Coordinates of C-alpha atoms in Angstrom, one line a residue:
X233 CA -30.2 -15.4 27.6
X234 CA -33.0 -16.2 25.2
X235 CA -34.3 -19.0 27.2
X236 CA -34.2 -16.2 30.4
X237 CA -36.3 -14.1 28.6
X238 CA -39.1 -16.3 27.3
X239 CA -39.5 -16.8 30.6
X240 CA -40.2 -13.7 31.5
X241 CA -42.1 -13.1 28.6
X242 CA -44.3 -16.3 29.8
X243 CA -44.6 -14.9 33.3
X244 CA -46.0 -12.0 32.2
X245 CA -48.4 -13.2 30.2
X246 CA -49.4 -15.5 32.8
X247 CA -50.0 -12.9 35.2
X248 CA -51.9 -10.9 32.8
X249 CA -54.4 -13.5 32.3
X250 CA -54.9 -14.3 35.5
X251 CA -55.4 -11.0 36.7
X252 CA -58.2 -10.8 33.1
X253 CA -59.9 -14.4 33.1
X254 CA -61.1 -14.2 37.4
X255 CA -63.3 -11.2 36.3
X256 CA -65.0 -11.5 32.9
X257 CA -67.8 -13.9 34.6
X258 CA -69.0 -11.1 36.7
X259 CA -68.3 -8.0 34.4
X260 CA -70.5 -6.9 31.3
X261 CA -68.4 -5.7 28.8
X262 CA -68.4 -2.1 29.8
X263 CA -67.2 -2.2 32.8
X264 CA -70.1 -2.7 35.1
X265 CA -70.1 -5.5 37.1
X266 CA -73.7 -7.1 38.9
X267 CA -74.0 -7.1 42.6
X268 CA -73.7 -9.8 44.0
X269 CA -77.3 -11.7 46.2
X270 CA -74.8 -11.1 49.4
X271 CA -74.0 -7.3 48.3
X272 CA -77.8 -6.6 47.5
X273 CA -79.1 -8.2 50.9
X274 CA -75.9 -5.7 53.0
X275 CA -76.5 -3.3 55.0
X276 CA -74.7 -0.3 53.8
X277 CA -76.0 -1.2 49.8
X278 CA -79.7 -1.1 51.5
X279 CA -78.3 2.4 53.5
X280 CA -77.1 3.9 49.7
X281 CA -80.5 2.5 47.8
X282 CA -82.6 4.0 51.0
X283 CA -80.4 7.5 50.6
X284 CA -81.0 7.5 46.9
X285 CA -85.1 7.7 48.0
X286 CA -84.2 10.6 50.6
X287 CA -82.3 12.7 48.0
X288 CA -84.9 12.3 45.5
X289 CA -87.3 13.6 48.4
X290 CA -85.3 16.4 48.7
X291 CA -85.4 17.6 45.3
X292 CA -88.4 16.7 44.0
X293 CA -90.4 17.2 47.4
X294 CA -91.9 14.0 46.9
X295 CA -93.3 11.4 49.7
X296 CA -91.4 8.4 48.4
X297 CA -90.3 5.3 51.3
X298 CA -88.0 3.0 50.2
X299 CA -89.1 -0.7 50.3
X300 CA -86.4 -2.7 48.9
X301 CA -83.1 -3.0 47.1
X302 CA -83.7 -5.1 43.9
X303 CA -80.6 -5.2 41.5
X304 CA -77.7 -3.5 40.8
X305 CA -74.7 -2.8 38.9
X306 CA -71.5 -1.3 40.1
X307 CA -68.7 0.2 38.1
X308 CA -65.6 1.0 39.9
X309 CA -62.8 3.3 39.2
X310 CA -59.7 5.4 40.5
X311 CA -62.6 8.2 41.6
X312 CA -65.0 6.0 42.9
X313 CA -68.4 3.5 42.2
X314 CA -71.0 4.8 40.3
X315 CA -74.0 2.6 41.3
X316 CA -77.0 1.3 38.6
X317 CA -79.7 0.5 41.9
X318 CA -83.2 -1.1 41.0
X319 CA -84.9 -0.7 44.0
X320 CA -88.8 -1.0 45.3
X321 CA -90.7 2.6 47.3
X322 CA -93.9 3.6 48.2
X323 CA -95.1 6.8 46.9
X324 CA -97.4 8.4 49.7
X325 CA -97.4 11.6 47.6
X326 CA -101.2 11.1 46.7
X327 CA -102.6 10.0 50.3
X328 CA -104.8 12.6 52.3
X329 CA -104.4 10.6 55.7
X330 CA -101.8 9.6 57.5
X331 CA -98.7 7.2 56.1
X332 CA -100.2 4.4 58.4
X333 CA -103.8 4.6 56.9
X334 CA -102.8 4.8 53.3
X335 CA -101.1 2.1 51.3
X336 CA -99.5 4.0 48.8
X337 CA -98.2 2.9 45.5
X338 CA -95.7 0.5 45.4
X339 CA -93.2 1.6 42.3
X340 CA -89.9 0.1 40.9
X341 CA -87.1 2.6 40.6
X342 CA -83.6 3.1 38.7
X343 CA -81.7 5.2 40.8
X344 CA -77.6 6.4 39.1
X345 CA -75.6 7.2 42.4
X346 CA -71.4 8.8 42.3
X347 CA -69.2 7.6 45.6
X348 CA -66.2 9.4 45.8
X349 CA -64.8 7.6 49.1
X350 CA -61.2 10.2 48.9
X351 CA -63.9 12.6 48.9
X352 CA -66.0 11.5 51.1
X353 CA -69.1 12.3 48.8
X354 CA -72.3 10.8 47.7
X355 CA -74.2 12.0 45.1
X356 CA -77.7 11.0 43.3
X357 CA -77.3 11.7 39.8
X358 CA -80.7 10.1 38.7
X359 CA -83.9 8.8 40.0
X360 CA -86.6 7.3 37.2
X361 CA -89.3 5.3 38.0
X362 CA -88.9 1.9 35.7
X363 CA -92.0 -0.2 34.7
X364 CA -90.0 -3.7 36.0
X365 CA -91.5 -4.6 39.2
X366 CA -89.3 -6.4 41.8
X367 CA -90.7 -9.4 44.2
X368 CA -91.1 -7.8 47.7
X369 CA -90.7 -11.2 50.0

């Protein structure tokens, strides 16, 4: 009987460590966890950094384009990812001619973004410009 249940006891804290030890590489402490180069380069992370730009159009009637997706941090729970997204826009805000005659201001951005998937809802909870600049090739 005793013998049965150090087993157990062994098998479950076996399986407790390796559900832990696959995951502390990639998480910081807090829960937040980088994107991976793959997850950065995707399409739909490159749709949700781009929508972050429209949103922040929207409410601050600004003239941003989004350039690039830089960095980013993810932190996942029962309700969804909130998303930490260093990403690269033009501001056009300040150009009198057309978007095509004007180089605009390239600036570096931290955008904070909710995805409630059950929900189907995205939502931008922050938009700062950052003074970290991110290599455009």
């Amino acid at each position: 009987m005793a013998l049965e249940s150090r087993c157990f006891l062994f098998s479950l804290i076996l399986l407790s460590l390796l559900c832990f030890v696959p995951n502390i590489a990639c998480h910081s402490g807090d829960g937040w966890m980088a994107l991976t180069p793959d997850e950065i380069k995707s399409k739909d992370m490159n749709a949700l950094a781009n929508y972050t730009v429209i949103e922040h159009n929207k409410e601050k009637k600004r003239n941003l384009v989004f350039e690039k997706l830089c960095n980013g941090y993810k932190h996942v729970n029962v309700s969804g990812q909130m998303y930490n997204l260093f990403e690269t826009a033009t501001d056009y805000d300040k150009c009198t001619t057309p978007m095509g005659s004007c180089d605009g201001d390239r600036r570096s951005y931290k955008a904070v973004v909710w995805v409630q998937d059950l929900k189907n809802r995205t939502t931008l909870l922050s938009f700062k410009k950052i003074n970290v600049t991110c290599n455009l090739k």
